[in-house]
Short mmCIF file of C-alpha atoms in Angstrom, two decimals:
data_model
loop_
_atom_site.label_atom_id
_atom_site.label_comp_id
_atom_site.label_asym_id
_atom_site.label_seq_id
_atom_site.Cartn_x
_atom_site.Cartn_y
_atom_site.Cartn_z
CA MET A 4 -217.18 42.80 57.90
CA SER A 5 -216.32 39.25 59.03
CA PRO A 6 -213.13 38.58 60.97
CA ILE A 7 -211.89 36.34 58.21
CA VAL A 8 -212.00 39.11 55.64
CA ILE A 9 -210.35 41.50 58.06
CA LEU A 10 -207.55 38.96 58.77
CA TYR A 11 -207.06 38.47 55.03
CA ILE A 12 -206.81 42.19 54.53
CA VAL A 13 -204.38 42.55 57.45
CA THR A 14 -202.17 39.72 56.16
CA ALA A 15 -202.11 41.11 52.65
CA VAL A 16 -201.35 44.64 53.79
CA VAL A 17 -198.61 43.52 56.23
CA SER A 18 -197.01 41.15 53.66
CA THR A 19 -196.98 43.92 51.00
CA ALA A 20 -195.63 46.53 53.35
CA VAL A 21 -193.02 44.29 54.81
CA ALA A 22 -191.88 43.14 51.36
CA LEU A 23 -191.75 46.69 50.18
CA VAL A 24 -189.80 47.86 53.21
CA LEU A 25 -187.22 44.97 53.00
CA PHE A 26 -186.78 45.57 49.31
CA ASN A 27 -186.06 49.23 49.85
CA LEU A 28 -184.04 48.51 52.97
CA THR A 29 -181.84 46.13 51.00
CA LYS A 30 -181.57 48.81 48.28
CA ILE A 31 -180.49 51.61 50.52
CA SER A 32 -178.71 49.65 53.29
CA GLY A 33 -175.34 50.23 51.71
CA ARG A 34 -175.73 53.95 52.01
CA ALA A 35 -178.17 54.48 54.89
CA LYS A 36 -177.46 54.07 58.60
CA ILE A 37 -180.08 53.36 61.30
CA THR A 38 -178.27 53.71 64.61
CA THR A 39 -180.96 55.45 66.89
CA ASP A 40 -183.65 53.91 69.02
CA ASN A 41 -185.84 57.02 68.74
CA LYS A 42 -189.18 56.00 67.27
CA ARG A 43 -189.95 59.33 65.79
CA GLU A 44 -186.72 59.47 63.83
CA LYS A 45 -187.31 55.85 62.58
CA MET A 46 -190.77 56.76 61.37
CA GLU A 47 -189.49 59.87 59.66
CA TYR A 48 -186.87 57.73 58.05
CA LEU A 49 -189.51 55.22 56.89
CA ASP A 50 -191.82 57.92 55.68
CA SER A 51 -189.05 59.62 53.63
CA ASN A 52 -187.49 56.37 52.28
CA ILE A 53 -190.22 53.69 52.10
CA LEU A 54 -193.44 55.55 51.46
CA PRO A 55 -192.31 59.07 50.44
CA GLY A 56 -194.88 61.80 50.81
CA LYS A 57 -197.33 59.75 52.85
CA PRO A 58 -197.41 58.70 56.59
CA LEU A 59 -197.57 54.96 57.14
CA LYS A 60 -200.89 54.96 59.08
CA GLN A 61 -202.52 57.04 56.40
CA ALA A 62 -201.39 54.54 53.79
CA ILE A 63 -202.90 51.70 55.72
CA LEU A 64 -206.05 53.53 56.20
CA GLU A 65 -206.40 54.16 52.48
CA GLU A 66 -205.68 50.47 51.82
CA ILE A 67 -208.58 49.20 54.12
CA ASP A 68 -210.98 52.07 53.63
CA GLU A 69 -213.09 50.31 51.01
CA PHE A 70 -213.29 47.07 53.04
CA VAL A 71 -214.14 48.50 56.50
CA ASP A 72 -217.18 50.82 56.92
CA SER A 73 -216.65 51.95 60.47
CA LYS A 74 -214.19 54.74 60.92
CA GLN A 75 -213.45 53.65 64.48
CA GLN A 76 -212.82 50.11 63.36
CA ARG A 77 -210.61 51.41 60.47
CA GLN A 78 -208.62 53.44 62.98
CA GLU A 79 -208.16 50.45 65.36
CA ILE A 80 -207.08 48.20 62.51
CA SER A 81 -204.71 50.83 61.23
CA ASN A 82 -203.20 51.39 64.67
CA LYS A 83 -202.74 47.65 65.25
CA LEU A 84 -201.26 47.11 61.76
CA SER A 85 -199.03 50.16 62.14
CA ASP A 86 -197.76 48.89 65.51
CA ALA A 87 -197.29 45.38 64.34
CA PHE A 88 -195.51 46.61 61.22
CA GLU A 89 -193.27 48.92 63.14
CA LYS A 90 -192.24 46.16 65.56
CA GLU A 91 -191.56 43.82 62.72
CA LEU A 92 -189.76 46.40 60.81
CA GLU A 93 -187.70 47.34 63.83
CA LYS A 94 -186.64 43.76 64.24
CA LYS A 95 -185.61 43.48 60.61
CA ILE A 96 -183.80 46.79 60.79
CA ASN A 97 -181.94 45.90 63.96
CA LEU A 98 -180.94 42.51 62.38
CA SER A 99 -179.85 44.08 59.16
CA THR A 100 -177.96 46.76 61.12
CA GLN A 101 -176.10 44.10 63.14
CA GLU A 102 -175.23 42.16 60.00
CA LEU A 103 -174.08 45.27 58.25
CA SER A 104 -172.06 46.30 61.27
CA LYS A 105 -170.38 42.90 61.43
CA LYS A 106 -169.58 43.04 57.74
CA TYR A 107 -168.37 46.58 58.05
CA GLU A 108 -166.13 45.69 60.93
CA ALA A 109 -164.78 42.59 59.09
CA VAL A 110 -164.07 44.73 56.02
CA ILE A 111 -162.32 47.35 58.13
CA LYS A 112 -160.37 44.68 59.93
CA GLU A 113 -159.35 43.00 56.61
CA GLU A 114 -158.41 46.40 55.10
CA LYS A 115 -156.42 47.25 58.15
CA ARG A 116 -154.62 43.89 58.04
CA ASN A 117 -153.89 44.39 54.32
CA GLU A 118 -152.53 47.86 54.98
CA GLU A 119 -150.24 46.46 57.69
CA VAL A 120 -149.00 43.63 55.34
CA THR A 121 -148.52 46.09 52.52
CA TRP A 122 -146.64 48.47 54.80
CA LYS A 123 -144.42 45.67 56.14
CA LYS A 124 -143.64 44.55 52.53
CA TYR A 125 -142.96 48.18 51.48
CA LYS A 126 -140.56 48.69 54.43
CA LYS A 127 -138.81 45.37 53.61
CA VAL A 128 -138.52 46.35 49.94
CA LEU A 129 -137.23 49.74 50.86
CA THR A 130 -134.74 48.23 53.30
CA ASP A 131 -133.54 45.70 50.68
CA LYS A 132 -133.28 48.48 48.07
CA LYS A 133 -131.13 50.56 50.48
CA SER A 134 -128.93 47.53 51.22
CA THR A 135 -128.62 46.71 47.47
CA ASP A 136 -127.81 50.30 46.65
CA ALA A 137 -125.16 50.31 49.41
CA VAL A 138 -123.60 47.12 48.07
CA ILE A 139 -123.66 48.38 44.49
CA ARG A 140 -122.09 51.69 45.43
CA SER A 141 -119.26 49.93 47.41
CA ILE A 142 -118.38 47.47 44.63
CA ALA A 143 -114.91 48.27 43.37
CA GLU A 144 -115.83 47.05 39.88
CA GLY A 145 -117.92 49.17 37.63
CA LEU A 146 -121.53 48.00 37.18
CA VAL A 147 -123.64 49.04 34.21
CA VAL A 148 -127.18 47.73 33.63
CA VAL A 149 -128.98 48.29 30.30
CA ASP A 150 -132.49 47.40 29.19
CA ALA A 151 -133.54 45.39 26.15
CA GLU A 152 -133.04 48.43 23.91
CA GLY A 153 -129.50 48.97 25.14
CA LYS A 154 -130.29 52.07 27.13
CA VAL A 155 -128.54 52.56 30.49
CA ILE A 156 -130.87 52.10 33.49
CA MET A 157 -128.25 51.99 36.30
CA MET A 158 -124.54 52.84 36.85
CA ASN A 159 -122.59 52.69 40.07
CA PRO A 160 -119.93 55.29 41.04
CA ALA A 161 -117.15 52.86 40.00
CA ALA A 162 -118.46 52.69 36.49
CA GLU A 163 -118.70 56.52 36.38
CA ARG A 164 -115.02 56.79 37.38
CA LEU A 165 -113.84 54.01 34.96
CA LEU A 166 -115.74 55.36 31.98
CA GLY A 167 -115.26 59.00 32.91
CA ILE A 168 -118.98 59.67 32.35
CA PRO A 169 -121.44 61.08 34.92
CA LYS A 170 -124.45 58.82 35.57
CA LYS A 171 -126.88 61.71 34.99
CA ASP A 172 -125.57 61.96 31.42
CA LYS A 173 -126.07 58.30 30.58
CA ILE A 174 -129.27 57.21 32.27
CA GLY A 175 -131.93 56.54 29.60
CA LYS A 176 -129.35 56.75 26.79
CA LEU A 177 -127.42 54.14 24.84
CA ILE A 178 -124.02 53.28 26.36
CA SER A 179 -122.22 54.32 23.16
CA GLU A 180 -124.26 57.59 22.68
CA ASP A 181 -122.46 60.90 23.04
CA LEU A 182 -119.09 59.29 23.79
CA LYS A 183 -116.18 61.35 22.70
CA GLU A 184 -113.40 59.84 20.59
CA GLU A 185 -110.89 60.25 23.39
CA GLN A 186 -113.11 58.42 25.83
CA LEU A 187 -113.74 55.23 23.92
CA ILE A 188 -111.08 54.14 21.45
CA SER A 189 -112.22 50.65 20.56
CA LEU A 190 -113.74 47.38 21.64
CA ILE A 191 -111.04 44.90 21.12
CA LYS A 192 -109.99 41.24 21.57
CA GLY A 193 -113.61 40.07 22.09
CA SER A 194 -115.80 38.34 19.58
CA SER A 195 -119.60 38.36 19.65
CA ASP A 196 -119.70 34.76 20.92
CA LYS A 197 -117.71 35.47 24.09
CA GLU A 198 -118.91 36.84 27.33
CA GLU A 199 -115.77 38.98 28.00
CA ARG A 200 -114.29 41.76 25.97
CA GLU A 201 -111.66 44.43 26.58
CA ILE A 202 -112.35 48.14 26.20
CA GLU A 203 -109.55 50.65 25.65
CA LEU A 204 -110.00 54.14 27.06
CA ILE A 205 -107.75 57.14 26.90
CA SER A 206 -107.73 60.28 28.97
CA GLN A 207 -106.77 63.66 27.66
CA LYS A 208 -105.72 64.79 31.08
CA ASP A 209 -102.75 62.45 31.58
CA ASP A 210 -102.33 61.03 28.06
CA THR A 211 -102.59 57.46 29.44
CA LYS A 212 -104.47 54.55 28.09
CA LYS A 213 -106.78 52.53 30.37
CA VAL A 214 -107.84 48.99 29.62
CA LEU A 215 -111.05 47.68 30.99
CA ARG A 216 -112.43 44.08 30.95
CA ALA A 217 -116.19 43.93 30.46
CA SER A 218 -117.99 40.74 31.62
CA SER A 219 -121.59 40.68 30.55
CA ALA A 220 -124.61 38.60 31.39
CA VAL A 221 -128.08 38.58 29.88
CA ILE A 222 -131.02 39.33 32.25
CA GLU A 223 -134.09 37.21 31.61
CA ASN A 224 -137.63 37.40 32.99
CA GLU A 225 -139.62 34.49 34.38
CA ASN A 226 -140.64 33.55 30.80
CA GLY A 227 -137.03 33.29 29.63
CA GLN A 228 -137.20 36.46 27.51
CA SER A 229 -134.22 38.85 27.46
CA ILE A 230 -135.09 42.07 29.10
CA GLY A 231 -131.63 43.60 29.49
CA MET A 232 -127.92 43.01 30.24
CA VAL A 233 -125.58 43.63 33.20
CA SER A 234 -121.89 44.40 32.60
CA VAL A 235 -119.11 44.35 35.18
CA LEU A 236 -116.13 46.58 34.31
CA SER A 237 -112.77 45.88 35.78
CA ASP A 238 -109.62 47.99 35.34
CA ILE A 239 -106.97 45.61 34.10
CA SER A 240 -104.49 48.23 32.96
CA LYS A 241 -101.80 47.23 35.51
CA GLN A 242 -102.47 43.50 34.75
CA LYS A 243 -102.03 44.12 31.01
CA GLU A 244 -98.80 46.03 31.60
CA LEU A 245 -97.53 43.19 33.86
CA ASP A 246 -98.52 40.67 31.14
CA ARG A 247 -96.57 42.69 28.60
CA LEU A 248 -93.53 42.86 30.81
CA LYS A 249 -93.75 39.12 31.56
CA SER A 250 -94.03 38.25 27.83
CA ASN A 251 -91.02 40.39 27.03
CA PHE A 252 -89.07 38.86 29.86
CA VAL A 253 -89.95 35.31 28.87
CA SER A 254 -89.20 35.98 25.21
CA SER A 255 -85.82 37.54 26.08
CA VAL A 256 -84.78 34.89 28.55
CA THR A 257 -85.82 31.97 26.34
CA HIS A 258 -83.94 33.36 23.40
CA GLU A 259 -80.83 33.76 25.61
CA LEU A 260 -81.15 30.18 26.90
CA ARG A 261 -81.51 28.63 23.54
CA THR A 262 -77.98 29.64 22.34
CA PRO A 263 -75.99 27.80 25.09
CA LEU A 264 -78.33 24.79 24.87
CA VAL A 265 -77.72 24.44 21.17
CA ALA A 266 -73.92 24.63 21.77
CA ILE A 267 -74.15 21.96 24.52
CA ASP A 268 -76.28 19.69 22.38
CA LYS A 269 -73.94 19.99 19.36
CA SER A 270 -70.86 19.31 21.59
CA ILE A 271 -72.40 16.19 23.10
CA SER A 272 -73.41 15.02 19.57
CA LEU A 273 -69.77 15.34 18.47
CA ILE A 274 -68.60 13.29 21.45
CA LEU A 275 -71.22 10.64 20.85
CA THR A 276 -70.19 10.31 17.14
CA LYS A 277 -66.62 9.54 18.51
CA SER A 278 -65.25 11.99 15.97
CA VAL A 279 -63.13 13.62 18.79
CA GLY A 280 -61.97 10.38 20.37
CA GLU A 281 -63.08 7.09 21.77
CA ILE A 282 -65.47 6.90 24.77
CA SER A 283 -66.47 4.06 27.00
CA SER A 284 -69.91 2.49 26.99
CA ALA A 285 -70.64 4.03 30.40
CA GLN A 286 -69.64 7.46 29.14
CA GLU A 287 -71.84 6.96 26.08
CA GLU A 288 -74.80 6.08 28.25
CA PHE A 289 -74.52 9.14 30.50
CA LEU A 290 -73.97 11.47 27.51
CA SER A 291 -77.10 10.04 25.84
CA ILE A 292 -79.04 10.76 29.03
CA ALA A 293 -77.72 14.28 29.04
CA GLN A 294 -78.51 14.90 25.39
CA ARG A 295 -82.02 13.57 25.84
CA ASN A 296 -82.71 15.91 28.70
CA ILE A 297 -81.19 18.82 26.87
CA LYS A 298 -83.71 18.23 24.10
CA ARG A 299 -86.52 18.09 26.58
CA LEU A 300 -85.29 21.34 28.14
CA SER A 301 -85.20 22.84 24.66
CA ASN A 302 -88.76 21.70 24.16
CA MET A 303 -89.80 23.40 27.38
CA ILE A 304 -88.13 26.67 26.29
CA ASN A 305 -89.97 26.30 22.90
CA ASP A 306 -93.23 25.89 24.78
CA LEU A 307 -92.60 29.12 26.68
CA LEU A 308 -91.96 30.95 23.44
CA ASP A 309 -95.09 29.50 21.91
CA LEU A 310 -97.11 30.44 24.95
CA SER A 311 -95.94 34.05 24.58
CA LYS A 312 -96.86 34.01 20.89
CA LEU A 313 -100.32 32.56 21.70
CA GLU A 314 -100.97 35.20 24.39
CA ALA A 315 -99.98 37.93 21.94
CA GLY A 316 -102.01 36.36 19.17
CA LYS A 317 -98.93 36.04 16.97
CA MET A 318 -98.77 32.29 16.48
CA GLU A 319 -99.28 31.48 12.76
CA ILE A 320 -100.66 28.27 11.29
CA LYS A 321 -98.96 27.40 8.02
CA ALA A 322 -101.52 24.96 6.74
CA ARG A 323 -100.99 22.79 3.65
CA PRO A 324 -102.29 19.39 2.55
CA SER A 325 -100.40 16.82 4.70
CA SER A 326 -100.68 13.27 5.90
CA ILE A 327 -101.57 12.82 9.56
CA VAL A 328 -99.73 9.44 9.41
CA TYR A 329 -96.49 11.25 8.57
CA ALA A 330 -96.91 13.48 11.67
CA ILE A 331 -97.57 10.44 13.92
CA ASN A 332 -94.58 8.52 12.58
CA GLU A 333 -92.28 11.55 13.11
CA SER A 334 -93.44 12.08 16.64
CA VAL A 335 -93.11 8.38 17.61
CA GLU A 336 -89.69 8.19 16.05
CA SER A 337 -88.38 11.24 18.00
CA LEU A 338 -89.68 9.81 21.36
CA SER A 339 -88.76 6.17 20.74
CA ASN A 340 -85.46 6.30 22.66
CA TRP A 341 -87.22 7.83 25.73
CA SER A 342 -89.91 5.12 25.62
CA LYS A 343 -87.25 2.37 25.34
CA THR A 344 -85.43 3.54 28.45
CA LYS A 345 -88.68 2.83 30.38
CA SER A 346 -89.50 -0.34 28.38
CA ILE A 347 -92.78 1.27 27.18
CA SER A 348 -94.20 -0.22 23.96
CA ILE A 349 -96.01 2.22 21.53
CA GLU A 350 -98.59 0.67 19.30
CA LYS A 351 -100.22 2.40 16.26
CA LYS A 352 -103.63 1.63 15.02
CA ILE A 353 -104.15 3.59 11.85
CA GLU A 354 -107.20 3.22 9.58
CA GLU A 355 -106.33 2.61 5.98
CA GLY A 356 -107.12 5.11 3.21
CA LEU A 357 -107.09 8.23 5.31
CA PRO A 358 -107.11 11.32 3.06
CA GLU A 359 -104.72 14.25 3.37
CA ILE A 360 -105.87 17.12 5.52
CA ASN A 361 -105.12 20.84 5.56
CA ILE A 362 -102.76 21.22 8.55
CA ASP A 363 -99.57 22.66 9.74
CA PRO A 364 -97.57 19.44 10.08
CA ASP A 365 -94.95 20.95 12.36
CA ARG A 366 -97.59 22.18 14.75
CA VAL A 367 -99.48 18.93 14.77
CA ILE A 368 -96.18 17.06 15.43
CA GLN A 369 -95.80 19.47 18.39
CA VAL A 370 -99.26 18.42 19.62
CA LEU A 371 -98.47 14.73 19.26
CA ASN A 372 -95.02 15.18 20.99
CA ASN A 373 -96.77 16.79 24.02
CA LEU A 374 -99.45 14.07 24.25
CA ILE A 375 -97.14 11.10 23.65
CA GLY A 376 -94.51 12.60 25.91
CA ASN A 377 -97.02 13.07 28.68
CA ALA A 378 -98.11 9.46 28.18
CA ILE A 379 -94.51 8.23 28.53
CA LYS A 380 -93.98 10.46 31.61
CA PHE A 381 -96.99 9.19 33.54
CA THR A 382 -96.80 5.57 32.47
CA PRO A 383 -94.73 3.19 34.68
CA THR A 384 -91.98 0.91 33.38
CA ASN A 385 -93.14 -1.89 31.11
CA GLY A 386 -96.39 -0.04 30.30
CA ASN A 387 -97.93 0.49 26.84
CA ILE A 388 -99.29 3.42 24.74
CA THR A 389 -101.74 3.12 21.93
CA ILE A 390 -102.13 5.77 19.17
CA ALA A 391 -105.29 5.35 17.12
CA VAL A 392 -106.26 7.27 14.00
CA SER A 393 -109.56 7.07 12.05
CA LEU A 394 -112.30 9.18 10.56
CA ASP A 395 -114.95 10.35 13.03
CA GLY A 396 -118.52 8.99 12.87
CA GLU A 397 -119.63 11.62 10.39
CA GLY A 398 -116.67 11.36 8.17
CA LYS A 399 -116.01 15.10 8.44
CA ALA A 400 -112.75 15.01 10.49
CA VAL A 401 -109.81 12.84 11.39
CA MET A 402 -109.84 11.70 15.02
CA VAL A 403 -106.58 10.92 16.84
CA SER A 404 -106.32 9.36 20.28
CA VAL A 405 -103.33 8.75 22.53
CA GLN A 406 -104.12 6.21 25.27
CA ASP A 407 -101.90 4.93 28.12
CA ASN A 408 -102.20 2.62 31.10
CA GLY A 409 -100.54 4.96 33.49
CA ILE A 410 -101.60 6.56 36.73
CA GLY A 411 -104.62 8.38 35.21
CA ILE A 412 -106.31 11.63 36.13
CA SER A 413 -108.75 12.18 38.95
CA LYS A 414 -112.30 13.56 38.26
CA GLU A 415 -111.43 16.67 40.17
CA ASP A 416 -108.50 17.45 37.82
CA LEU A 417 -110.23 16.64 34.51
CA PRO A 418 -111.95 20.09 34.13
CA LYS A 419 -108.68 21.96 34.75
CA ILE A 420 -106.23 19.73 32.82
CA PHE A 421 -105.92 22.17 29.87
CA ASN A 422 -105.41 25.26 32.15
CA LYS A 423 -102.08 27.06 31.90
CA PHE A 424 -99.48 26.03 34.53
CA TYR A 425 -101.83 23.36 35.92
CA GLN A 426 -100.23 20.02 36.75
CA ALA A 427 -102.34 17.06 37.74
CA GLY A 428 -101.50 13.60 39.12
CA GLU A 429 -98.51 12.09 40.75
CA ARG A 430 -95.35 12.08 38.63
CA VAL A 431 -93.57 8.84 38.15
CA ALA A 432 -90.23 8.73 40.03
CA SER A 433 -87.09 9.99 38.18
CA ASP A 434 -89.07 11.93 35.59
CA ILE A 435 -88.34 15.65 35.13
CA SER A 436 -90.98 18.19 36.27
CA GLY A 437 -92.90 19.89 33.46
CA THR A 438 -93.95 23.49 33.22
CA GLY A 439 -97.68 22.80 33.11
CA ILE A 440 -98.11 24.67 29.86
CA GLY A 441 -97.83 21.81 27.33
CA LEU A 442 -101.56 20.85 27.28
CA SER A 443 -102.73 24.44 27.19
CA ILE A 444 -100.55 24.92 24.02
CA VAL A 445 -101.89 21.68 22.58
CA LYS A 446 -105.46 22.95 23.06
CA GLU A 447 -104.66 26.29 21.45
CA ILE A 448 -103.01 24.65 18.41
CA VAL A 449 -105.90 22.24 17.88
CA GLU A 450 -108.40 25.02 18.07
CA LEU A 451 -106.37 27.12 15.67
CA HIS A 452 -106.92 24.23 13.24
CA ALA A 453 -110.68 24.50 13.97
CA GLY A 454 -110.48 21.17 15.80
CA LYS A 455 -111.48 19.99 19.27
CA ILE A 456 -109.65 18.14 22.07
CA TRP A 457 -110.82 16.39 25.24
CA VAL A 458 -109.68 13.78 27.76
CA GLU A 459 -111.16 10.63 29.16
CA SER A 460 -109.58 9.18 32.29
CA GLU A 461 -110.04 7.66 35.69
CA LYS A 462 -107.59 7.57 38.57
CA GLY A 463 -105.36 4.50 38.32
CA VAL A 464 -106.55 3.20 34.95
CA GLY A 465 -104.69 5.47 32.50
CA ALA A 466 -105.77 8.39 30.29
CA ARG A 467 -107.03 8.83 26.78
CA PHE A 468 -106.51 12.17 24.97
CA ILE A 469 -108.61 12.61 21.79
CA PHE A 470 -108.45 15.43 19.27
CA THR A 471 -110.13 16.03 15.87
CA LEU A 472 -108.91 17.86 12.83
CA PRO A 473 -111.51 18.78 10.12
CA LEU A 474 -110.99 17.48 6.65
CA LYS A 475 -111.89 20.88 5.14
#
């Protein structure tokens, strides 16, 4: 046989064998390990995995048997092919083993790093959870968390004490489920559109009533969907009792103060009418100042009484069809003497054809007296006040504004101007201090009429109070 034919045969056999070995090596490399240099073990491995049931040399001999006549030549060719094949295969196996080892080491290293990161995160979450649990347990207020279905998923010890319910009996249940009548009397003084409500509880052990304030907030996920609610419970029993005692005290004292003030006012009025004798002009001036301040003091006492009524929810609005112009004229007339003493002019800008509105005229006059009185109080001598009345832009309400050119209100004070007992700004010299409750009463009265009130002002340029009263 010519050398060319033999070379062709050798090339074909080696290519076929190497391709077969590499295919099978790739196929089994994920589950087979070649880690020994022992030639015999490698050959056994190849015989069992690459050419099962037949030694490699025998397979080569069978492949070239029909092309080579000489047995000795066949044997030599087989030996050379087998040796060359084994060397090539060993190189491929060693290379694949190294690559697999590197990949395996990289995977192990990455898994180890991931395990370390996961463990660190777990320890941090565990530490944060313990810290959060400790904080929640130490909070004096009761804390109750419910899911989207209203079932309790967490309660702290303070909530258990306040509600008188063990946590184990409420977890996974509705907050109102299985409550006894003596435990929960009612949810009171809180509407569905408010975040706070009061809860009355009673205990059979000591026959006392406990009042809790519940402040709630909705819990949302990252998509803005409501997934639950958290409520903070505060025991306000002592505060409610103090409020009750304060209201009773204020009511009692103000009633007692009104009687002597009325007597003083009537006496001064008699003197000023000169029905009990002549008085000098100087005496008349001082008596007028005294009478004016007695009336202002009476108004303060009335404000305190109104505040007590508002806090108790007992203020009544006696609405009837009335003219807003009548209320404005009455208020301006009653305060005209005070404005004249400071040379303050009051201008009225009233839109024509305003309809009657359903209001309590006495309460609206009280609102106007407070707003105009404040304008006089905080406006310097020779200032001016403008009262404007018109329909709002939609024609659904009457809008009234009281504007002055006084000392104004700072931006820091604006959000708190309607708070109880809050006084803003620098009072003009010689004016009597107020109680700081006039504007809070004004706001309550306007809102009882289903209206709105707000203020626009800047420091040093005056203030403008605006309120609306709906036509219907």
